[in-house]
Short mmCIF file of C-alpha atoms in Angstrom, two decimals:
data_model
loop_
_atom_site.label_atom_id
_atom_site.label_comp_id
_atom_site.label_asym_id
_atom_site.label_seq_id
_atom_site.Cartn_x
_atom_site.Cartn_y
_atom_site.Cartn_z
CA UNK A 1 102.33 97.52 110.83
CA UNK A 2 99.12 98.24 109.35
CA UNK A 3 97.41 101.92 109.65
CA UNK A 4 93.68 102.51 110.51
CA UNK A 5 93.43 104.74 108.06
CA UNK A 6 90.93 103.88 104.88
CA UNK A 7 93.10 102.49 101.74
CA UNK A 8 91.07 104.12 99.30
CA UNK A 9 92.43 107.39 99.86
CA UNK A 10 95.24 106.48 97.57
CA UNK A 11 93.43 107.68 94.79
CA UNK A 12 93.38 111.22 96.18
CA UNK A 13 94.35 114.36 94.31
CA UNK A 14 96.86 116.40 96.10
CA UNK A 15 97.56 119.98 96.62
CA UNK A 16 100.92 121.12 95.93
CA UNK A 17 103.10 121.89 98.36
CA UNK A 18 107.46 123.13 98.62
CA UNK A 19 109.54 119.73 98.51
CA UNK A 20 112.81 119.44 98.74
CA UNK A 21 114.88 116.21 97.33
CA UNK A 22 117.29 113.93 98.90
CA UNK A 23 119.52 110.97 97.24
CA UNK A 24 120.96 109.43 99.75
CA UNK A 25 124.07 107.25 98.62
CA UNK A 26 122.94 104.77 100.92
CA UNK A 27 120.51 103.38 98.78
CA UNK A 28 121.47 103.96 95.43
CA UNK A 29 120.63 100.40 95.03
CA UNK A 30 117.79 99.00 97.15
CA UNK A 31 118.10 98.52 100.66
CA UNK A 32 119.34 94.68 102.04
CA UNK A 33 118.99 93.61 105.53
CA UNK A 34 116.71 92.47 108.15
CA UNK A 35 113.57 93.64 110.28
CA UNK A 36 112.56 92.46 113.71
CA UNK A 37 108.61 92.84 113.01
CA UNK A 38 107.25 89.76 111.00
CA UNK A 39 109.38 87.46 113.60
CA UNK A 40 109.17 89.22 116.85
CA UNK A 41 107.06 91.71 116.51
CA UNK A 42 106.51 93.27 119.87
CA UNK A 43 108.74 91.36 121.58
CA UNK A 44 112.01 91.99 120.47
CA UNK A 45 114.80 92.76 122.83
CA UNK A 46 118.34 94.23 121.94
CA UNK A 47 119.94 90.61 122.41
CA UNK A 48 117.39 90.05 119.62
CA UNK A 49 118.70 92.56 117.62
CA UNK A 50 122.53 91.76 118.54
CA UNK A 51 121.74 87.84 117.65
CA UNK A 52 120.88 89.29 114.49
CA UNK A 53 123.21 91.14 113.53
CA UNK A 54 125.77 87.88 114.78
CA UNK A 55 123.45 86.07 112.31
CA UNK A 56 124.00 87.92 109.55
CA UNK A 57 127.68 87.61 109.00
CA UNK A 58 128.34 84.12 110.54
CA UNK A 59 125.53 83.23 107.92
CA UNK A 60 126.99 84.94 104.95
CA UNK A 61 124.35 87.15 104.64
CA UNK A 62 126.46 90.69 105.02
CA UNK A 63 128.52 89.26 102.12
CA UNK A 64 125.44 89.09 100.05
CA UNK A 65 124.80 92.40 101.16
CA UNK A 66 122.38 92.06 103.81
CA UNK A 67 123.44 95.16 106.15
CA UNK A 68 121.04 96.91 107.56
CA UNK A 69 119.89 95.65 111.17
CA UNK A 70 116.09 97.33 111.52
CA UNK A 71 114.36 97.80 114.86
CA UNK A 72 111.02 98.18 114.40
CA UNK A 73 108.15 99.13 116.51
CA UNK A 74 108.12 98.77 120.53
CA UNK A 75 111.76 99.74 121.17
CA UNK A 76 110.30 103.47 122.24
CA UNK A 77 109.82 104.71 126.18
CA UNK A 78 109.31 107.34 127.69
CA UNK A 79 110.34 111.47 127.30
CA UNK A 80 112.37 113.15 130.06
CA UNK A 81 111.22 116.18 131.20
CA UNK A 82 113.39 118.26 128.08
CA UNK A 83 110.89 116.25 125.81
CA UNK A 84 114.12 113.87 124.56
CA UNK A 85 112.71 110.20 123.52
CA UNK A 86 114.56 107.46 125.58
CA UNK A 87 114.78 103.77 124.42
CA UNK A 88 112.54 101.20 127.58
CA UNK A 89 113.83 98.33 130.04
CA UNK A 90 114.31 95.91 126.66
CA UNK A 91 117.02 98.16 125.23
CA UNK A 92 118.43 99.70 127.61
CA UNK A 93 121.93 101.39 126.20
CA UNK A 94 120.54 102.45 122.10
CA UNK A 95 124.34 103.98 121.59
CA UNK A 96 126.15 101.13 123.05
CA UNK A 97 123.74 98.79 120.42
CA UNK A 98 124.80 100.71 117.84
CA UNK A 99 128.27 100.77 118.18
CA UNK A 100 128.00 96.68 118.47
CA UNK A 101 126.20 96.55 115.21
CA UNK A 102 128.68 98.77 113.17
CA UNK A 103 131.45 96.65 114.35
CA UNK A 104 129.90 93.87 112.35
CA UNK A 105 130.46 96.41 109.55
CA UNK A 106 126.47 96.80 109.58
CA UNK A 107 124.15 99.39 110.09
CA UNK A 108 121.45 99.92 112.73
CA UNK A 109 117.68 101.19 111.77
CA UNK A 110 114.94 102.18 113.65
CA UNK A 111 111.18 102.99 113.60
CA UNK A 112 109.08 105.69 114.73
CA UNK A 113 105.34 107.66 113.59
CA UNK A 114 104.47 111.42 112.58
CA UNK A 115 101.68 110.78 114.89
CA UNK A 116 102.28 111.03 118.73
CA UNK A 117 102.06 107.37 119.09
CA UNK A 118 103.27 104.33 117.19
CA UNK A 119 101.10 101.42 115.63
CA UNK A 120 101.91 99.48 119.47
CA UNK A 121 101.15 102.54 120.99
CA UNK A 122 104.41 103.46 122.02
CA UNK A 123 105.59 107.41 121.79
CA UNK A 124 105.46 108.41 118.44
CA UNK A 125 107.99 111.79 117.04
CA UNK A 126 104.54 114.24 116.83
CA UNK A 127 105.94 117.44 117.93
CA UNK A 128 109.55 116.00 118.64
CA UNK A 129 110.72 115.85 114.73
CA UNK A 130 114.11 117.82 115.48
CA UNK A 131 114.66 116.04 119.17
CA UNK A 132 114.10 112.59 117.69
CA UNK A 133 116.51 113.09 114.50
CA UNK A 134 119.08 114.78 116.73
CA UNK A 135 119.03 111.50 119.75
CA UNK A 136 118.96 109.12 116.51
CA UNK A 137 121.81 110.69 114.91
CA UNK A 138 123.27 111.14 118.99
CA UNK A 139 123.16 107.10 118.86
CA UNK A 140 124.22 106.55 115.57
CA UNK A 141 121.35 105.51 113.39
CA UNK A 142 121.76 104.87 109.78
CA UNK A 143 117.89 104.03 108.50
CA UNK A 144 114.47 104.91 109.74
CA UNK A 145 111.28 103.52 108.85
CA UNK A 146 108.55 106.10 109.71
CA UNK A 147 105.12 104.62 110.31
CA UNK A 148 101.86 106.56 109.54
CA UNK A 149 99.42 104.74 112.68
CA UNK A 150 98.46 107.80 114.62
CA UNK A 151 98.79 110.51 112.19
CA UNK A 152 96.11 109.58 110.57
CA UNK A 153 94.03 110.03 113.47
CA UNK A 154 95.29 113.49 113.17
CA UNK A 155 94.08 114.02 109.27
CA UNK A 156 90.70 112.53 109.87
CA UNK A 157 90.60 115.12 112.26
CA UNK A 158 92.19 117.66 110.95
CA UNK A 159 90.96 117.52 107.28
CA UNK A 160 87.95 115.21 107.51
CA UNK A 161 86.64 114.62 103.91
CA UNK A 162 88.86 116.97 102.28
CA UNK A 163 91.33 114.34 100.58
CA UNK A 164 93.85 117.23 99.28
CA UNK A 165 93.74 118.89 102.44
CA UNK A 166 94.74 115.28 103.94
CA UNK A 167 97.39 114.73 101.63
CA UNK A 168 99.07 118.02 101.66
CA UNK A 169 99.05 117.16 105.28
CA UNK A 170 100.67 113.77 105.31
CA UNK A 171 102.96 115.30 102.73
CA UNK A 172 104.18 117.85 105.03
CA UNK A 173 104.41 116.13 108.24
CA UNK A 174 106.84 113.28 105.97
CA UNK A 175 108.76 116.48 105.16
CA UNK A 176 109.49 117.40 108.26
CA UNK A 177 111.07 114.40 109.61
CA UNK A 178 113.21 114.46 106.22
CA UNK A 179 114.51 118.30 107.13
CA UNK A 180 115.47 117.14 110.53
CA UNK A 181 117.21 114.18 109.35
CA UNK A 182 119.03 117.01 107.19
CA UNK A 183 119.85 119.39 109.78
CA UNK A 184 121.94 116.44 112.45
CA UNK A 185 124.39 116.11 109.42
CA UNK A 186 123.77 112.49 109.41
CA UNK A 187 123.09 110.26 106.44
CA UNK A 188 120.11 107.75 107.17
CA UNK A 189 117.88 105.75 104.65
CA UNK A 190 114.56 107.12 105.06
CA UNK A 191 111.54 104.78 104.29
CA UNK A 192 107.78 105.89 104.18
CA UNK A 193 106.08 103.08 105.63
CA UNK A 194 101.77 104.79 105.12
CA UNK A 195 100.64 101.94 103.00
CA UNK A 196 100.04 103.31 99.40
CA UNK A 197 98.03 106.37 100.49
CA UNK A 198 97.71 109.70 98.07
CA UNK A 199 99.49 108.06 94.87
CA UNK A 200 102.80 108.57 97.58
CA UNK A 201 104.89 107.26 94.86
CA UNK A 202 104.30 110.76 92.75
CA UNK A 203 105.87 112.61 95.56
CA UNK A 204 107.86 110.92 98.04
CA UNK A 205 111.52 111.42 96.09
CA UNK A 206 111.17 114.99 96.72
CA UNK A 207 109.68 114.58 99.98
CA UNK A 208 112.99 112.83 100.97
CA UNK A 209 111.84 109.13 101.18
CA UNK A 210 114.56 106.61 99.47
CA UNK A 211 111.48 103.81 100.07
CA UNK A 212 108.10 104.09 100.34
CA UNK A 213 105.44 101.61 101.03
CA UNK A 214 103.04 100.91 98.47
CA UNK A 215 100.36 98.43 99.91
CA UNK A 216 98.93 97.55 102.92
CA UNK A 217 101.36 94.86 105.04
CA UNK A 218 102.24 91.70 103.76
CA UNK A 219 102.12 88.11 106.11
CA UNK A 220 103.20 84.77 105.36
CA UNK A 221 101.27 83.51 102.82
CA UNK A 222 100.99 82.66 99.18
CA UNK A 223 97.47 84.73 98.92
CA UNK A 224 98.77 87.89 100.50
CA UNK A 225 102.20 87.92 98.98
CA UNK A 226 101.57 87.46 95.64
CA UNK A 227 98.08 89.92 96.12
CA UNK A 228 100.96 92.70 97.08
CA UNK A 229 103.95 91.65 94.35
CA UNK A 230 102.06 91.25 91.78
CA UNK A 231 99.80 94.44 92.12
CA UNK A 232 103.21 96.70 91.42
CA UNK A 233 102.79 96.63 88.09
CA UNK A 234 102.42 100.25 86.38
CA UNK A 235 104.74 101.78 89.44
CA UNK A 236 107.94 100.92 87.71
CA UNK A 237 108.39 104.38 86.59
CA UNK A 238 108.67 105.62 89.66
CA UNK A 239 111.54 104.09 90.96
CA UNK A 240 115.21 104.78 90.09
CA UNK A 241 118.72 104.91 91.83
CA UNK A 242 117.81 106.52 95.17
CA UNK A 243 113.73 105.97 95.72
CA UNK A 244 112.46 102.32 95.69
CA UNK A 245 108.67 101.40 95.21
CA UNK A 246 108.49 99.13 98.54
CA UNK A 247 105.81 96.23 99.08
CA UNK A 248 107.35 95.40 102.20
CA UNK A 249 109.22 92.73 104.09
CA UNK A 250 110.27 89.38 103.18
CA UNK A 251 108.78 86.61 104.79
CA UNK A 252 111.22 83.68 103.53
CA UNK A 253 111.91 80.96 106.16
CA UNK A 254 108.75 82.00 108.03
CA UNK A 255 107.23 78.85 107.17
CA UNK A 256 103.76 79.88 105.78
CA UNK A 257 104.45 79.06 102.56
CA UNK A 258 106.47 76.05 100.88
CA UNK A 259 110.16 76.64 98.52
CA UNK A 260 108.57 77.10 95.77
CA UNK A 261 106.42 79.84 96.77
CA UNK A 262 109.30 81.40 98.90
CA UNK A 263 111.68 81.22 95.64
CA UNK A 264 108.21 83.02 93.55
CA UNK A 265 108.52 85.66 96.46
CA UNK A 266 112.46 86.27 96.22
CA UNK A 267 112.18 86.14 92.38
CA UNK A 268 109.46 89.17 92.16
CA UNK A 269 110.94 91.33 94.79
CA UNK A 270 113.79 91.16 92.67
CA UNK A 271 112.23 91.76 89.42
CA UNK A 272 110.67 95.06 91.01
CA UNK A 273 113.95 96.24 92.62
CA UNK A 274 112.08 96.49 96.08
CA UNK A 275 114.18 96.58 99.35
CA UNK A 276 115.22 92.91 100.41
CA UNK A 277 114.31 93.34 104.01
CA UNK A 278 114.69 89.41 105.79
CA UNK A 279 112.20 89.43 108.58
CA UNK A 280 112.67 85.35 109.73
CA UNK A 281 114.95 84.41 112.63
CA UNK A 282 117.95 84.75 111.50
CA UNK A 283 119.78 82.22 114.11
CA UNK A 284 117.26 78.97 112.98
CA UNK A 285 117.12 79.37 109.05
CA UNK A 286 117.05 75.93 107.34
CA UNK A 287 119.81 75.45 104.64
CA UNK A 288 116.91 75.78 101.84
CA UNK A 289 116.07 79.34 103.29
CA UNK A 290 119.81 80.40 103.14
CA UNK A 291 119.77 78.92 99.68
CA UNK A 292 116.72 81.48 99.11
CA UNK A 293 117.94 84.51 100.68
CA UNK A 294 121.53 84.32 99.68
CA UNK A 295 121.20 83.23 95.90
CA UNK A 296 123.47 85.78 94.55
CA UNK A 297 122.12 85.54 90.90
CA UNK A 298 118.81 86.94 92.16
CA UNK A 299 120.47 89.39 95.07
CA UNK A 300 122.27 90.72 91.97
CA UNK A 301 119.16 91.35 89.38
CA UNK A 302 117.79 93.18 92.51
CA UNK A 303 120.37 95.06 92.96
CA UNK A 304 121.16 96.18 89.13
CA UNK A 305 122.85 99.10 89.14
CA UNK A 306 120.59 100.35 86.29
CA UNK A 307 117.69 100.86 89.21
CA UNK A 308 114.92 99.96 86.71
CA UNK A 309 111.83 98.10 88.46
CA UNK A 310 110.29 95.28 86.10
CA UNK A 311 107.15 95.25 84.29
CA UNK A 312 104.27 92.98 83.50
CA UNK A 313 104.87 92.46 79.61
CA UNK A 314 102.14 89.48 78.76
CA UNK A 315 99.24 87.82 81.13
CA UNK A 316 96.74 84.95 80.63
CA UNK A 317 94.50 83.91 83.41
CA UNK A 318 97.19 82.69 86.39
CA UNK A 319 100.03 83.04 84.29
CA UNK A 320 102.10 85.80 83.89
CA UNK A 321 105.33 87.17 82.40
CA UNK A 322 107.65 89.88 83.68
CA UNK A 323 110.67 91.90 82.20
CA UNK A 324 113.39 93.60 83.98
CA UNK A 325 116.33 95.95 81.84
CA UNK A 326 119.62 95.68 83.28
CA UNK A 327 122.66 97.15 82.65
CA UNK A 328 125.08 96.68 80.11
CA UNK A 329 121.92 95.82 77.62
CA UNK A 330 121.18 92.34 79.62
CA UNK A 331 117.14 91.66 80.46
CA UNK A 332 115.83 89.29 82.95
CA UNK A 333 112.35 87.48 82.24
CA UNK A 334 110.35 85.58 84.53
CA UNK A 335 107.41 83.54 83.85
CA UNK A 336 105.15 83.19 86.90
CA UNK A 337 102.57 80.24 87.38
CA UNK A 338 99.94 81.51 89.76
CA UNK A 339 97.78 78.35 89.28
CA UNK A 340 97.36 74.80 91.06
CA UNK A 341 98.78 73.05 88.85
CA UNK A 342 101.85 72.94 86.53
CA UNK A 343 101.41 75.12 83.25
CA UNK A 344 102.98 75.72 79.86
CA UNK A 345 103.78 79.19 78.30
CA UNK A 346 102.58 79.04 74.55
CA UNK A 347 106.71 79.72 72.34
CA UNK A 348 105.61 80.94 69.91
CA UNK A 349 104.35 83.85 71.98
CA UNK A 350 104.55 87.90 70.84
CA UNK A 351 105.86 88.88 73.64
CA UNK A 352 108.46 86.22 73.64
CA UNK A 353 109.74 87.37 70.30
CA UNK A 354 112.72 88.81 71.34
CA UNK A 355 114.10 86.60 73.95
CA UNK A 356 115.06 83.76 72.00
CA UNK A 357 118.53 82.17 72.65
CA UNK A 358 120.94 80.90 75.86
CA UNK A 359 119.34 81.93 79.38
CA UNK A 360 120.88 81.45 82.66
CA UNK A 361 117.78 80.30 84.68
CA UNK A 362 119.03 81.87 87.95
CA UNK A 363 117.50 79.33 90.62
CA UNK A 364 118.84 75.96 89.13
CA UNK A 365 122.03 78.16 87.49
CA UNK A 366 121.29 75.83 84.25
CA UNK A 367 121.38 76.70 80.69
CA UNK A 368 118.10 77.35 78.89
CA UNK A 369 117.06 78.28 75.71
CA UNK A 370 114.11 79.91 74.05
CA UNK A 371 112.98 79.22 70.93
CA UNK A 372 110.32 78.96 68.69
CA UNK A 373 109.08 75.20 69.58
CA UNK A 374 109.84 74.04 73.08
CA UNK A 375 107.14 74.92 75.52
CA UNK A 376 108.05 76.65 78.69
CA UNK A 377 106.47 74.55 81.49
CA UNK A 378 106.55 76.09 85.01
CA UNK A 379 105.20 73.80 88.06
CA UNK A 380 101.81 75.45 90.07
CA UNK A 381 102.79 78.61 92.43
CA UNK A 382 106.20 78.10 90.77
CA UNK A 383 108.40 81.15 88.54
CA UNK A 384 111.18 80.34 85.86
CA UNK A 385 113.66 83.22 86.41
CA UNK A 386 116.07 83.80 83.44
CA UNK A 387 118.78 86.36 82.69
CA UNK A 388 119.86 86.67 78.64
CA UNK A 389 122.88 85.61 78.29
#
């Protein structure tokens, strides 16, 4: 969910402030699994979220390595009178949901704000860091996504103008939830979901985050998706085993956008290791969206154990061409046409100098080679995704 907060304070120079670092094991490789938001947004229920987590192994999902089973905003109610957060009428036993997801051999995730009230307007942890960290790790929590919203209502106040004053601020109040997390003794994945703000990415490792959100949200389209993937470029060295740049959700099977833009999605989030989050309905995907999501060749360049996010090595008008370093000395290439019609990349290329010879294209799982003649032709909003072989 989007904050109200003015995107341009990205750019802001920040005081420093005493961090402290977490690498969780949990996400030495990016986070796989599902979110309720871009599909039922405020409306999801906990039969939602068990149908879900059904979904994901009947489908073969969990054996691709989809396991994390997110609850995202709307799930809060209200405090008793010790201040301890309780879960409203649509989930009405949090432990009891928890237990049924990890006997799927998933995990459970859930959402909450530094501010004192979520992006819905639901009760946010402002004031209640140690409570809330305690009840999640009471009900067995394994991930939380923590959602600027009304926090930055707070710095406006707060710090007005003053950008470093703001972003010491944020910086702090991100802290805090981490050091409660700490202090229950629990291991959870903790993502920074505040949109990019205060170059995040230079700080949020030591702040604790394993995943922080680097743009604004995405929706289902080709427009917005691609405005959001392909924007990462220059982040890559931030992320490494442990902390993941994160342009948020998948929208595959969503139906805003046709297979060929869907596969362009899957292929880029892989290329920039970001967290494969599904956020369709999981009990009425199509075969070609299974086919999508559960394409092991791309789960696996995603999920290289070498952590290293992909880069934008050559552009020309709406074509562009990315390379990821794996391990074991492999590199994956894609060439991306972002134009309306098909489009052929130029062999004889610089930047293609050293990729000549047998490529697994990982979508059609045929044999392709690169060489010095044979143009590479890529249909419009379409990506040719190759690992050396």
């Amino acid at each position: 969910m989007t904050g109200s907060w003015d995107l341009c304070l990205m750019l802001a120079l920040l005081a420093p402030v005493r961090l402290i670092a977490q690498d969780s094991p949990a996400s030495a490789t990016p986070p796989m699994g599902w979110n309720s938001w871009n599909h039922f947004a405020e409306k999801v229920t906990e039969a939602d979220v068990r149908a879900a987590a059904d979904a994901l192994v009947a489908s073969g999902m969990q054996d691709a390595g989809y396991v994390y089973v997110n609850i995202d905003d709307t799930w809060e109610g209200e405090r008793d009178t010790q201040g301890v957060i309780h879960a409203n009428e649509k989930f009405p036993d949090m432990k009891a949901l928890a237990d049924y997801v990890h006997s799927k051999g998933l995990k459970l995730g859930i959402y909450s704000s530094p501010g004192p009230k979520t992006c819905a307007g639901y009760e946010g942890s402002y004031g209640h860091e140690e409570q809330d960290a305690q009840t999640y790790a009471d009900w067995g929590i394994d991930y939380l996504k923590y959602d600027q919203c009304s926090f930055g209502d707070i710095l406006k106040r707060q710090a007005g103008n003053n950008l470093d004053k703001a972003g010491a601020m944020q910086r702090t109040a991100y802290e805090k939830m981490h050091l409660a997390i700490l202090r229950t003794g629990r291991p959870m994945v903790y993502s920074f979901c505040q949109y990019g703000l205060y170059t995040v990415w230079k700080w949020a490792p030591k702040a604790g985050g394993n995943l922080w959100r680097t743009t604004g949200d995405i929706s289902d389209s080709w427009d917005r998706m691609t405005l959001i993937g392909f924007q990462q470029d220059g982040l890559e060295e931030f992320a490494d085993p442990g902390h993941w740049n994160d342009p948020d959700m998948l929208e595959v099977g969503n139906g805003g956008m046709n297979r060929s833009e869907y596969e362009v999605h899957m292929s880029l989030w892989a290329m920039l290791s970001a967290p494969l989050l599904a956020g369709n309905d999981l009990s009425k995907m199509t075969p070609e969206t299974k086919t999508i999501l559960m394409n092991r060749d791309v789960i696996a360049l995603d999920q290289d154990a070498l952590g290293h996010q992909g880069r934008r090595i050559w552009a020309e008008g709406p074509l562009e061409i990315w390379l990821k370093e794996l391990s074991g000395g492999k590199r994956a290439i894609a060439f991306f046409n972002r134009g309306n019609s098909a489009m052929d990349f130029d062999p004889t290329l610089k930047a293609l100098a050293d990729f000549k010879g047998k490529h697994l294209d990982l979508w059609t799982k045929k044999e392709i080679v690169l060489d010095a003649i044979t143009e590479v032709r890529v249909p419009s909003h379409g990506v040719l995704l190759l690992e050396q072989r």
